Structure formats: structure tokens, C-alpha cells
mmCIF file of C-alpha atoms in Angstrom:
data_model
loop_
_atom_site.group_PDB
_atom_site.id
_atom_site.type_symbol
_atom_site.label_atom_id
_atom_site.label_comp_id
_atom_site.label_asym_id
_atom_site.label_seq_id
_atom_site.Cartn_x
_atom_site.Cartn_y
_atom_site.Cartn_z
ATOM 1 C CA UNK U 1 -78.349 -31.154 -103.308
ATOM 2 C CA UNK U 2 -75.697 -33.065 -101.239
ATOM 3 C CA UNK U 3 -74.385 -29.945 -99.488
ATOM 4 C CA UNK U 4 -77.936 -29.073 -98.503
ATOM 5 C CA UNK U 5 -78.404 -32.429 -97.231
ATOM 6 C CA UNK U 6 -75.079 -32.352 -95.365
ATOM 7 C CA UNK U 7 -75.856 -29.317 -93.608
ATOM 8 C CA UNK U 8 -79.424 -30.322 -92.498
ATOM 9 C CA UNK U 9 -77.786 -33.624 -91.187
ATOM 10 C CA UNK U 10 -75.187 -31.763 -89.173
ATOM 11 C CA UNK U 11 -78.081 -29.342 -87.646
ATOM 12 C CA UNK U 12 -80.039 -32.444 -86.881
ATOM 13 C CA UNK U 13 -76.826 -34.118 -85.235
ATOM 14 C CA UNK U 14 -76.210 -30.947 -83.150
ATOM 15 C CA UNK U 15 -79.653 -30.734 -82.260
ATOM 16 C CA UNK U 16 -79.725 -34.143 -80.824
ATOM 17 C CA UNK U 17 -76.580 -33.707 -78.930
ATOM 18 C CA UNK U 18 -78.063 -30.315 -77.321
ATOM 19 C CA UNK U 19 -81.257 -32.466 -76.355
ATOM 20 C CA UNK U 20 -79.403 -35.357 -74.808
ATOM 21 C CA UNK U 21 -76.096 -33.857 -73.481
ATOM 22 C CA UNK U 22 -77.409 -31.684 -70.611
ATOM 23 C CA UNK U 23 -79.392 -32.110 -67.456
ATOM 24 C CA UNK U 24 -83.005 -31.038 -67.835
ATOM 25 C CA UNK U 25 -83.308 -27.133 -67.571
ATOM 26 C CA UNK U 26 -79.743 -26.503 -69.072
ATOM 27 C CA UNK U 27 -78.843 -25.598 -72.428
ATOM 28 C CA UNK U 28 -75.593 -25.251 -74.376
ATOM 29 C CA UNK U 29 -74.708 -21.425 -74.969
ATOM 30 C CA UNK U 30 -71.526 -19.626 -76.641
ATOM 31 C CA UNK U 31 -69.057 -19.164 -74.060
ATOM 32 C CA UNK U 32 -68.910 -15.410 -74.850
ATOM 33 C CA UNK U 33 -72.575 -15.100 -74.735
ATOM 34 C CA UNK U 34 -73.283 -16.680 -71.282
ATOM 35 C CA UNK U 35 -75.480 -14.548 -68.658
ATOM 36 C CA UNK U 36 -72.397 -13.493 -66.713
ATOM 37 C CA UNK U 37 -71.826 -10.692 -69.306
ATOM 38 C CA UNK U 38 -75.198 -9.260 -68.860
ATOM 39 C CA UNK U 39 -73.705 -7.675 -65.678
ATOM 40 C CA UNK U 40 -72.575 -4.058 -66.547
ATOM 41 C CA UNK U 41 -69.380 -4.554 -64.349
ATOM 42 C CA UNK U 42 -68.306 -7.179 -66.821
ATOM 43 C CA UNK U 43 -69.029 -5.307 -70.033
ATOM 44 C CA UNK U 44 -65.349 -5.305 -70.934
ATOM 45 C CA UNK U 45 -64.274 -8.406 -69.186
ATOM 46 C CA UNK U 46 -62.120 -10.957 -71.162
ATOM 47 C CA UNK U 47 -62.802 -14.491 -70.559
ATOM 48 C CA UNK U 48 -59.952 -16.466 -68.596
ATOM 49 C CA UNK U 49 -60.187 -19.986 -69.898
ATOM 50 C CA UNK U 50 -58.051 -21.549 -66.984
ATOM 51 C CA UNK U 51 -56.159 -20.002 -63.981
ATOM 52 C CA UNK U 52 -52.713 -18.162 -64.356
ATOM 53 C CA UNK U 53 -51.539 -19.409 -60.939
ATOM 54 C CA UNK U 54 -51.777 -23.076 -59.991
ATOM 55 C CA UNK U 55 -52.682 -23.718 -56.306
ATOM 56 C CA UNK U 56 -49.976 -25.975 -54.723
ATOM 57 C CA UNK U 57 -51.740 -28.763 -53.199
ATOM 58 C CA UNK U 58 -50.521 -31.294 -50.619
ATOM 59 C CA UNK U 59 -50.305 -35.087 -51.424
ATOM 60 C CA UNK U 60 -53.199 -35.907 -49.279
ATOM 61 C CA UNK U 61 -55.474 -36.885 -52.257
ATOM 62 C CA UNK U 62 -59.378 -36.832 -51.475
ATOM 63 C CA UNK U 63 -60.338 -40.098 -52.923
ATOM 64 C CA UNK U 64 -59.387 -43.182 -51.221
ATOM 65 C CA UNK U 65 -61.286 -46.662 -50.564
ATOM 66 C CA UNK U 66 -62.998 -44.735 -47.647
ATOM 67 C CA UNK U 67 -63.817 -41.460 -49.766
ATOM 68 C CA UNK U 68 -64.786 -41.420 -53.128
ATOM 69 C CA UNK U 69 -66.109 -38.539 -55.282
ATOM 70 C CA UNK U 70 -69.767 -38.561 -56.272
ATOM 71 C CA UNK U 71 -70.140 -38.651 -59.588
ATOM 72 C CA UNK U 72 -71.284 -35.148 -60.069
ATOM 73 C CA UNK U 73 -71.206 -34.189 -63.873
ATOM 74 C CA UNK U 74 -71.037 -37.975 -65.055
ATOM 75 C CA UNK U 75 -74.592 -37.787 -66.013
ATOM 76 C CA UNK U 76 -73.906 -35.527 -69.057
ATOM 77 C CA UNK U 77 -71.777 -35.731 -72.265
ATOM 78 C CA UNK U 78 -71.349 -31.827 -71.785
ATOM 79 C CA UNK U 79 -71.320 -29.213 -74.500
ATOM 80 C CA UNK U 80 -69.369 -28.856 -77.940
ATOM 81 C CA UNK U 81 -66.251 -26.805 -78.118
ATOM 82 C CA UNK U 82 -66.537 -23.191 -77.540
ATOM 83 C CA UNK U 83 -70.093 -23.567 -75.596
ATOM 84 C CA UNK U 84 -70.692 -24.237 -71.933
ATOM 85 C CA UNK U 85 -73.739 -25.610 -70.066
ATOM 86 C CA UNK U 86 -76.259 -22.859 -68.395
ATOM 87 C CA UNK U 87 -79.467 -23.006 -66.866
ATOM 88 C CA UNK U 88 -82.119 -21.785 -68.948
ATOM 89 C CA UNK U 89 -82.705 -18.239 -68.263
ATOM 90 C CA UNK U 90 -85.426 -17.228 -65.689
ATOM 91 C CA UNK U 91 -88.218 -14.582 -65.916
ATOM 92 C CA UNK U 92 -87.735 -11.387 -64.001
ATOM 93 C CA UNK U 93 -90.217 -12.294 -61.678
ATOM 94 C CA UNK U 94 -88.524 -15.574 -60.861
ATOM 95 C CA UNK U 95 -85.053 -13.903 -60.547
ATOM 96 C CA UNK U 96 -86.181 -11.441 -57.956
ATOM 97 C CA UNK U 97 -88.099 -14.469 -56.160
ATOM 98 C CA UNK U 98 -85.036 -16.258 -55.910
ATOM 99 C CA UNK U 99 -82.805 -13.247 -54.968
ATOM 100 C CA UNK U 100 -84.972 -12.749 -51.938
ATOM 101 C CA UNK U 101 -84.953 -16.387 -51.089
ATOM 102 C CA UNK U 102 -81.084 -16.381 -51.479
ATOM 103 C CA UNK U 103 -80.748 -13.895 -48.443
ATOM 104 C CA UNK U 104 -81.079 -17.111 -46.542
ATOM 105 C CA UNK U 105 -77.648 -17.874 -47.830
ATOM 106 C CA UNK U 106 -76.055 -14.908 -45.461
ATOM 107 C CA UNK U 107 -73.756 -15.984 -42.988
ATOM 108 C CA UNK U 108 -74.440 -17.185 -39.149
ATOM 109 C CA UNK U 109 -73.661 -13.663 -38.174
ATOM 110 C CA UNK U 110 -76.451 -12.529 -39.932
ATOM 111 C CA UNK U 111 -79.284 -14.838 -38.177
ATOM 112 C CA UNK U 112 -82.464 -12.951 -37.990
ATOM 113 C CA UNK U 113 -85.386 -13.511 -36.044
ATOM 114 C CA UNK U 114 -88.046 -15.545 -38.011
ATOM 115 C CA UNK U 115 -90.728 -13.403 -40.236
ATOM 116 C CA UNK U 116 -93.539 -14.565 -42.644
ATOM 117 C CA UNK U 117 -91.390 -14.099 -45.518
ATOM 118 C CA UNK U 118 -87.977 -15.217 -44.180
ATOM 119 C CA UNK U 119 -88.401 -18.470 -42.116
ATOM 120 C CA UNK U 120 -85.654 -19.270 -39.466
ATOM 121 C CA UNK U 121 -82.312 -20.145 -39.797
ATOM 122 C CA UNK U 122 -80.351 -22.425 -38.078
ATOM 123 C CA UNK U 123 -76.593 -23.409 -38.053
ATOM 124 C CA UNK U 124 -74.014 -25.873 -37.036
ATOM 125 C CA UNK U 125 -70.800 -24.984 -38.219
ATOM 126 C CA UNK U 126 -67.008 -23.833 -37.535
ATOM 127 C CA UNK U 127 -65.662 -20.218 -38.246
ATOM 128 C CA UNK U 128 -62.207 -19.083 -38.044
ATOM 129 C CA UNK U 129 -60.853 -15.258 -38.754
ATOM 130 C CA UNK U 130 -58.017 -16.054 -41.125
ATOM 131 C CA UNK U 131 -54.571 -14.708 -40.677
ATOM 132 C CA UNK U 132 -53.811 -11.744 -43.091
ATOM 133 C CA UNK U 133 -51.474 -13.800 -45.167
ATOM 134 C CA UNK U 134 -53.942 -17.139 -45.127
ATOM 135 C CA UNK U 135 -57.037 -15.104 -46.851
ATOM 136 C CA UNK U 136 -56.498 -16.268 -50.290
ATOM 137 C CA UNK U 137 -59.037 -19.079 -50.581
ATOM 138 C CA UNK U 138 -60.188 -22.269 -48.888
ATOM 139 C CA UNK U 139 -61.144 -25.844 -49.432
ATOM 140 C CA UNK U 140 -62.597 -28.647 -47.626
ATOM 141 C CA UNK U 141 -64.064 -32.337 -48.190
ATOM 142 C CA UNK U 142 -67.810 -32.306 -47.750
ATOM 143 C CA UNK U 143 -69.505 -35.659 -47.313
ATOM 144 C CA UNK U 144 -72.612 -35.993 -49.443
ATOM 145 C CA UNK U 145 -76.154 -36.733 -47.986
ATOM 146 C CA UNK U 146 -79.642 -36.334 -48.978
ATOM 147 C CA UNK U 147 -81.592 -35.316 -46.036
ATOM 148 C CA UNK U 148 -85.469 -35.429 -46.470
ATOM 149 C CA UNK U 149 -86.502 -31.805 -46.922
ATOM 150 C CA UNK U 150 -90.210 -30.360 -47.433
ATOM 151 C CA UNK U 151 -91.018 -28.187 -50.139
ATOM 152 C CA UNK U 152 -90.693 -24.941 -48.055
ATOM 153 C CA UNK U 153 -87.607 -25.853 -46.210
ATOM 154 C CA UNK U 154 -83.736 -26.028 -47.276
ATOM 155 C CA UNK U 155 -80.627 -27.931 -45.868
ATOM 156 C CA UNK U 156 -77.159 -26.849 -46.783
ATOM 157 C CA UNK U 157 -73.781 -27.833 -46.451
ATOM 158 C CA UNK U 158 -70.939 -25.809 -47.413
ATOM 159 C CA UNK U 159 -67.788 -23.489 -47.050
ATOM 160 C CA UNK U 160 -67.979 -19.633 -46.996
ATOM 161 C CA UNK U 161 -65.772 -16.994 -47.271
ATOM 162 C CA UNK U 162 -66.390 -13.450 -46.257
ATOM 163 C CA UNK U 163 -65.075 -10.173 -46.049
ATOM 164 C CA UNK U 164 -67.073 -6.826 -44.485
ATOM 165 C CA UNK U 165 -69.604 -6.348 -42.592
ATOM 166 C CA UNK U 166 -73.352 -5.248 -42.669
ATOM 167 C CA UNK U 167 -74.405 -3.636 -46.018
ATOM 168 C CA UNK U 168 -70.553 -4.068 -47.304
ATOM 169 C CA UNK U 169 -70.406 -8.094 -46.606
ATOM 170 C CA UNK U 170 -68.772 -9.777 -49.716
ATOM 171 C CA UNK U 171 -69.147 -13.295 -49.887
ATOM 172 C CA UNK U 172 -68.802 -16.658 -51.868
ATOM 173 C CA UNK U 173 -70.401 -19.830 -50.746
ATOM 174 C CA UNK U 174 -70.109 -23.453 -52.314
ATOM 175 C CA UNK U 175 -71.453 -26.903 -51.065
ATOM 176 C CA UNK U 176 -74.208 -29.153 -51.685
ATOM 177 C CA UNK U 177 -77.712 -28.218 -51.143
ATOM 178 C CA UNK U 178 -81.283 -29.703 -50.716
ATOM 179 C CA UNK U 179 -83.575 -26.947 -52.021
ATOM 180 C CA UNK U 180 -86.912 -27.903 -53.488
ATOM 181 C CA UNK U 181 -87.989 -24.218 -54.034
ATOM 182 C CA UNK U 182 -84.931 -23.774 -56.160
ATOM 183 C CA UNK U 183 -84.299 -26.936 -57.909
ATOM 184 C CA UNK U 184 -87.934 -28.302 -57.993
ATOM 185 C CA UNK U 185 -87.116 -31.874 -56.440
ATOM 186 C CA UNK U 186 -85.345 -33.131 -53.110
ATOM 187 C CA UNK U 187 -82.008 -34.217 -54.357
ATOM 188 C CA UNK U 188 -78.538 -32.862 -53.496
ATOM 189 C CA UNK U 189 -77.000 -30.273 -55.692
ATOM 190 C CA UNK U 190 -73.906 -28.561 -56.101
ATOM 191 C CA UNK U 191 -75.019 -24.886 -55.214
ATOM 192 C CA UNK U 192 -72.876 -21.744 -55.215
ATOM 193 C CA UNK U 193 -73.804 -18.271 -53.972
ATOM 194 C CA UNK U 194 -72.068 -14.765 -54.003
ATOM 195 C CA UNK U 195 -72.860 -11.241 -52.781
ATOM 196 C CA UNK U 196 -71.074 -7.995 -52.970
ATOM 197 C CA UNK U 197 -73.537 -6.281 -50.722
ATOM 198 C CA UNK U 198 -75.204 -8.529 -48.151
ATOM 199 C CA UNK U 199 -77.741 -9.493 -50.494
ATOM 200 C CA UNK U 200 -79.227 -6.000 -50.924
ATOM 201 C CA UNK U 201 -78.847 -5.628 -54.594
ATOM 202 C CA UNK U 202 -76.243 -8.027 -55.737
ATOM 203 C CA UNK U 203 -76.053 -12.032 -55.592
ATOM 204 C CA UNK U 204 -77.758 -15.275 -56.211
ATOM 205 C CA UNK U 205 -77.591 -18.672 -56.583
ATOM 206 C CA UNK U 206 -75.249 -20.305 -59.467
ATOM 207 C CA UNK U 207 -75.922 -18.630 -62.665
ATOM 208 C CA UNK U 208 -79.373 -17.190 -62.105
ATOM 209 C CA UNK U 209 -78.227 -13.852 -61.972
ATOM 210 C CA UNK U 210 -75.077 -12.572 -64.025
ATOM 211 C CA UNK U 211 -71.688 -12.972 -62.404
ATOM 212 C CA UNK U 212 -70.148 -16.350 -62.173
ATOM 213 C CA UNK U 213 -68.231 -17.243 -65.298
ATOM 214 C CA UNK U 214 -68.639 -20.977 -66.556
ATOM 215 C CA UNK U 215 -65.570 -22.232 -68.542
ATOM 216 C CA UNK U 216 -65.996 -26.169 -68.020
ATOM 217 C CA UNK U 217 -67.949 -27.706 -70.699
ATOM 218 C CA UNK U 218 -69.703 -30.523 -68.525
ATOM 219 C CA UNK U 219 -69.486 -29.775 -64.864
ATOM 220 C CA UNK U 220 -72.034 -26.872 -64.187
ATOM 221 C CA UNK U 221 -73.217 -25.295 -60.828
ATOM 222 C CA UNK U 222 -76.830 -26.462 -60.229
ATOM 223 C CA UNK U 223 -76.102 -30.040 -61.359
ATOM 224 C CA UNK U 224 -77.323 -32.784 -58.961
ATOM 225 C CA UNK U 225 -74.923 -35.332 -56.887
ATOM 226 C CA UNK U 226 -75.378 -38.648 -58.449
ATOM 227 C CA UNK U 227 -73.921 -40.825 -55.504
ATOM 228 C CA UNK U 228 -74.937 -40.203 -52.028
ATOM 229 C CA UNK U 229 -73.210 -41.215 -48.667
ATOM 230 C CA UNK U 230 -75.087 -44.425 -47.026
ATOM 231 C CA UNK U 231 -75.161 -44.820 -43.133
ATOM 232 C CA UNK U 232 -72.922 -47.506 -42.427
ATOM 233 C CA UNK U 233 -72.086 -47.789 -45.978
ATOM 234 C CA UNK U 234 -69.963 -45.904 -48.861
ATOM 235 C CA UNK U 235 -68.995 -42.410 -48.293
ATOM 236 C CA UNK U 236 -68.935 -40.031 -51.317
ATOM 237 C CA UNK U 237 -67.805 -36.668 -50.975
ATOM 238 C CA UNK U 238 -67.145 -33.440 -52.968
ATOM 239 C CA UNK U 239 -64.263 -30.862 -52.168
ATOM 240 C CA UNK U 240 -64.762 -27.654 -53.331
ATOM 241 C CA UNK U 241 -61.617 -25.526 -53.533
ATOM 242 C CA UNK U 242 -62.161 -21.771 -54.194
ATOM 243 C CA UNK U 243 -58.986 -19.633 -54.568
ATOM 244 C CA UNK U 244 -58.013 -16.230 -55.833
ATOM 245 C CA UNK U 245 -55.878 -16.251 -58.908
ATOM 246 C CA UNK U 246 -52.722 -14.073 -58.025
ATOM 247 C CA UNK U 247 -52.373 -13.176 -61.563
ATOM 248 C CA UNK U 248 -55.964 -11.697 -62.552
ATOM 249 C CA UNK U 249 -57.507 -11.486 -58.765
ATOM 250 C CA UNK U 250 -60.664 -13.637 -60.278
ATOM 251 C CA UNK U 251 -62.034 -16.167 -57.561
ATOM 252 C CA UNK U 252 -61.814 -19.583 -58.985
ATOM 253 C CA UNK U 253 -64.102 -22.847 -58.286
ATOM 254 C CA UNK U 254 -62.676 -26.288 -58.882
ATOM 255 C CA UNK U 255 -63.594 -29.697 -57.575
ATOM 256 C CA UNK U 256 -62.219 -33.116 -57.528
ATOM 257 C CA UNK U 257 -58.663 -32.470 -56.216
ATOM 258 C CA UNK U 258 -58.587 -29.318 -58.384
ATOM 259 C CA UNK U 259 -58.903 -31.241 -61.620
ATOM 260 C CA UNK U 260 -62.334 -30.155 -62.849
ATOM 261 C CA UNK U 261 -62.106 -26.159 -62.974
ATOM 262 C CA UNK U 262 -65.554 -25.170 -63.032
ATOM 263 C CA UNK U 263 -65.235 -21.356 -63.677
ATOM 264 C CA UNK U 264 -64.587 -18.135 -61.648
ATOM 265 C CA UNK U 265 -66.254 -14.904 -60.005
ATOM 266 C CA UNK U 266 -64.357 -11.930 -61.727
ATOM 267 C CA UNK U 267 -62.623 -9.712 -59.351
ATOM 268 C CA UNK U 268 -64.923 -6.905 -60.633
ATOM 269 C CA UNK U 269 -67.943 -8.153 -58.813
ATOM 270 C CA UNK U 270 -66.622 -7.748 -55.453
ATOM 271 C CA UNK U 271 -65.298 -4.371 -53.499
ATOM 272 C CA UNK U 272 -63.760 -6.125 -50.210
ATOM 273 C CA UNK U 273 -63.055 -9.548 -51.008
ATOM 274 C CA UNK U 274 -60.333 -8.859 -53.509
ATOM 275 C CA UNK U 275 -58.278 -7.440 -50.584
ATOM 276 C CA UNK U 276 -58.444 -11.119 -49.013
ATOM 277 C CA UNK U 277 -60.931 -13.307 -46.932
ATOM 278 C CA UNK U 278 -61.368 -12.314 -43.343
ATOM 279 C CA UNK U 279 -63.299 -15.162 -42.188
ATOM 280 C CA UNK U 280 -64.040 -18.844 -43.554
ATOM 281 C CA UNK U 281 -67.024 -20.772 -42.226
ATOM 282 C CA UNK U 282 -67.558 -24.674 -42.742
ATOM 283 C CA UNK U 283 -70.652 -26.453 -42.044
ATOM 284 C CA UNK U 284 -74.444 -26.579 -42.458
ATOM 285 C CA UNK U 285 -77.481 -24.337 -42.486
ATOM 286 C CA UNK U 286 -81.106 -25.076 -42.333
ATOM 287 C CA UNK U 287 -84.311 -22.919 -43.280
ATOM 288 C CA UNK U 288 -87.557 -23.767 -41.489
ATOM 289 C CA UNK U 289 -90.946 -24.119 -42.845
ATOM 290 C CA UNK U 290 -93.633 -21.474 -42.164
ATOM 291 C CA UNK U 291 -94.873 -23.646 -39.222
ATOM 292 C CA UNK U 292 -91.381 -23.314 -37.622
ATOM 293 C CA UNK U 293 -90.429 -27.159 -38.254
ATOM 294 C CA UNK U 294 -86.630 -27.377 -39.678
ATOM 295 C CA UNK U 295 -85.374 -29.864 -41.663
ATOM 296 C CA UNK U 296 -82.554 -32.325 -40.880
ATOM 297 C CA UNK U 297 -78.911 -31.232 -41.584
ATOM 298 C CA UNK U 298 -76.199 -33.317 -42.846
ATOM 299 C CA UNK U 299 -76.879 -36.986 -42.446
ATOM 300 C CA UNK U 300 -79.735 -36.102 -40.018
ATOM 301 C CA UNK U 301 -77.895 -37.514 -36.950
ATOM 302 C CA UNK U 302 -76.406 -35.833 -34.100
ATOM 303 C CA UNK U 303 -72.599 -35.889 -34.935
ATOM 304 C CA UNK U 304 -70.103 -38.441 -33.299
ATOM 305 C CA UNK U 305 -66.612 -40.049 -34.406
ATOM 306 C CA UNK U 306 -68.108 -42.480 -36.607
ATOM 307 C CA UNK U 307 -67.423 -41.299 -39.991
ATOM 308 C CA UNK U 308 -69.636 -43.803 -41.588
ATOM 309 C CA UNK U 309 -72.608 -42.177 -39.874
ATOM 310 C CA UNK U 310 -72.129 -38.592 -39.059
ATOM 311 C CA UNK U 311 -71.657 -36.148 -41.793
ATOM 312 C CA UNK U 312 -68.223 -34.256 -41.789
ATOM 313 C CA UNK U 313 -65.899 -31.739 -42.980
ATOM 314 C CA UNK U 314 -62.287 -32.867 -43.387
ATOM 315 C CA UNK U 315 -59.173 -31.334 -44.909
ATOM 316 C CA UNK U 316 -60.129 -27.909 -43.746
ATOM 317 C CA UNK U 317 -57.607 -25.691 -45.330
ATOM 318 C CA UNK U 318 -56.777 -22.130 -46.266
ATOM 319 C CA UNK U 319 -54.358 -20.634 -49.033
ATOM 320 C CA UNK U 320 -51.569 -18.458 -47.857
ATOM 321 C CA UNK U 321 -49.552 -15.803 -49.871
ATOM 322 C CA UNK U 322 -47.233 -18.653 -51.425
ATOM 323 C CA UNK U 323 -50.303 -20.089 -53.202
ATOM 324 C CA UNK U 324 -49.975 -23.128 -50.650
ATOM 325 C CA UNK U 325 -53.010 -24.851 -48.656
ATOM 326 C CA UNK U 326 -52.142 -24.969 -44.935
ATOM 327 C CA UNK U 327 -54.278 -26.560 -42.273
ATOM 328 C CA UNK U 328 -56.783 -24.481 -40.240
ATOM 329 C CA UNK U 329 -56.185 -25.376 -36.797
ATOM 330 C CA UNK U 330 -58.286 -22.760 -34.764
ATOM 331 C CA UNK U 331 -61.917 -23.033 -35.323
ATOM 332 C CA UNK U 332 -64.918 -21.489 -33.247
ATOM 333 C CA UNK U 333 -68.163 -23.314 -32.640
ATOM 334 C CA UNK U 334 -71.177 -21.738 -34.366
ATOM 335 C CA UNK U 335 -74.269 -23.420 -33.109
ATOM 336 C CA UNK U 336 -77.521 -21.760 -32.351
ATOM 337 C CA UNK U 337 -79.711 -24.529 -31.298
ATOM 338 C CA UNK U 338 -77.903 -27.786 -30.001
ATOM 339 C CA UNK U 339 -81.299 -29.510 -29.347
ATOM 340 C CA UNK U 340 -81.769 -29.726 -33.309
ATOM 341 C CA UNK U 341 -78.039 -29.645 -34.567
ATOM 342 C CA UNK U 342 -74.452 -29.625 -33.213
ATOM 343 C CA UNK U 343 -70.900 -29.945 -34.167
ATOM 344 C CA UNK U 344 -67.883 -31.926 -32.850
ATOM 345 C CA UNK U 345 -64.450 -30.969 -33.365
ATOM 346 C CA UNK U 346 -61.645 -33.920 -33.903
ATOM 347 C CA UNK U 347 -59.112 -31.667 -34.684
ATOM 348 C CA UNK U 348 -56.010 -33.363 -36.688
ATOM 349 C CA UNK U 349 -57.086 -36.870 -37.154
ATOM 350 C CA UNK U 350 -53.964 -37.529 -39.458
ATOM 351 C CA UNK U 351 -54.152 -39.572 -42.654
ATOM 352 C CA UNK U 352 -56.443 -38.461 -45.404
ATOM 353 C CA UNK U 353 -58.962 -36.642 -42.916
ATOM 354 C CA UNK U 354 -56.620 -34.187 -41.391
ATOM 355 C CA UNK U 355 -58.502 -31.257 -39.636
ATOM 356 C CA UNK U 356 -61.958 -32.551 -39.282
ATOM 357 C CA UNK U 357 -65.447 -32.022 -37.688
ATOM 358 C CA UNK U 358 -68.632 -33.941 -37.752
ATOM 359 C CA UNK U 359 -71.966 -31.948 -37.677
ATOM 360 C CA UNK U 360 -75.596 -32.142 -38.263
ATOM 361 C CA UNK U 361 -78.793 -33.186 -36.527
ATOM 362 C CA UNK U 362 -82.452 -34.299 -36.840
ATOM 363 C CA UNK U 363 -84.206 -30.945 -36.891
ATOM 364 C CA UNK U 364 -87.429 -30.438 -35.651
ATOM 365 C CA UNK U 365 -89.214 -27.729 -33.964
ATOM 366 C CA UNK U 366 -86.154 -25.549 -33.623
ATOM 367 C CA UNK U 367 -87.480 -21.867 -32.650
ATOM 368 C CA UNK U 368 -86.563 -18.872 -34.500
#
């Protein structure tokens, strides 16, 4: 009798942990049974619990009295050993709908005329073609804001890694997004996207389709940022770092100065990206409503050199063959409508900021 009672107690205890430990819409699953392994390319994939090669970071730590990490992930207790948090599975119709919507995530070189089913996209970003020996990943500090966005709009700030063009485009993208259609509210969420064929058959957000392998028991794609930068007040950041593990070829994602290793995109997913990143892009993009109105980007203000007001990217860096981060010192503007959004490049500001630009704007009737 006592053994039965103990088993019931343990089951109830785990059920309570399961219910209270994760954000709404997530569940703890066996790490070996997560959705990533529904992908036929990963049929025989062996999970890598941590990178086999450690990036060599410089001494410019991201957190200071000026910049503080947003408390992403602090809202939850995480999953028990051997399990990881995963968004509850969507239906086939929901997956197809999200995949169609996710095509908006394609790069600024894929701006298309506005149509009824694909609202206009607008960009304010900086791009660079990486040197052949620098194409092994990138990172940046991104100030976290929460611009007001209507239900049929999107506002994103992210870093983007690309190789290939047209139907062969491979891409990994990570940052924060206000995306009511995806998340059901107007908060800023850690958001990632990947594709191996320019969004034709592969690619989607976070873990909504099989691909990304989650290993962190608490920090998870699709969680919201609990602290948001304030105009003339505290500044909160995230600092996504995406890099290729030289031992396995997988593409790892980490946060908080590489302390929190979220998981990775297996090298089996990609066709061209595994040969190195050709283009890195940093900045914001928006998607407009059906009526043509575009939401604010970043802090919602046009950029200036006031870092307590303008949204910004700082410590803009790439990985070289020695697994070291090097400053990217040659960036090109990508701004399609300066009446709505803009970028100001401040180059190397020294101190904790290093290579820096500010960006954003109020949006409005920005056209196609």
C-alpha cells in the first residue's frame, strides 16, 4: 500500500511541476522525442548536449550598469533532467499557415511587391559580405523593445546569416519579434527562423516544424522577454550568438555572453550554409497590415546617437577560422523607405559598445 501511495505522490508531484514550470503553450518532453527528430534528415541523428568547440570571446562582456540582460527564461523553473521545453504541437493546417507566414522572414534581398496574402515588408538594417575565413557565425547585442503592433502586423529585430541565392538560399535568423499572429499577444519574444531552400519547402519559426534541437532545460525559443528597454530609462538587451561547431558542423545558438546554450540546428538541415556564411545582416524589418500601414520598428523612433532612446545593435562581430570573434568594420545600408525607418552607423564607439548602429522608426503608410 505504501509503495502505491508513493508512486501516486510522485506522479502528482511531477504533474504539478509539469503544469507550473513552463510558459503557457509549452510542455516538457523527452529530449530524444522532441519534434526535431520527426525530420527525415535527422532519422539517425545523435544529440549533441554541448558544443565540442568553445568560441573564444573577447573580454567585452555584454552586461554593465548601462546594458542589462532582459530576464528571458527567468519566468520558468524549467524541465526535469532528460526533458526539454517544447511548444505544444500544432495541427497540420496551423503548420502550413505558419510556414506561409514565415516566408516574410526571408532577407532584404527578397523584398517582394505587396500582395493580398503577403503584406509589404520594410527593412532598416546593415549587411556585409563576410570574408571567406570569417563565415562561421556572428553575434550582436540587440536592445529589446516592445513596439505596438496590430494583429496583422509584425516587427522584428534580428541577426541573419545567409548563403546561396534564390531557391537555394540557406538562412538562420535570431532576435526578438512582436508577432501577434504567431504568439497571440503583443509581447516581444525570442524568435528564430531557418530555411534551406528560400522557404519553398523547408523552414519555419522556432520549433514549429522539425529541425532545431533543444538542449537547454529552461531557456527556449518562443519565450517572451520579461524586461523591456525604457525611453530615457533602463536598457535591456539580448545577445544571440550563432556559430558553427567545428567538431560536428552543427549551428549552435547561445545567449547571455555564451553562458546559456539553447540548442542547435543540425548540419544535416542545410545544403550551402555548412560551407560558411556568405552574408550577415543585422537590423529590423516589419510587415504591414492589409491596408498598407506598417508598425513601428525598434523603439519606434528614428535613430540618433542617444542610446537610451534609439534602438541599437552593438558588438557586431563574426567568427573566424580560429573560432575567435572579430569586429565587422564594413557594413552596407539596407533601407527601403527612409520616410518610415532609417539606420545611423556610428562605427566603433569603443568601450562596451564597439561596432554600433542605431535603427528604427515610427512606420505608417510606407507603401509596398
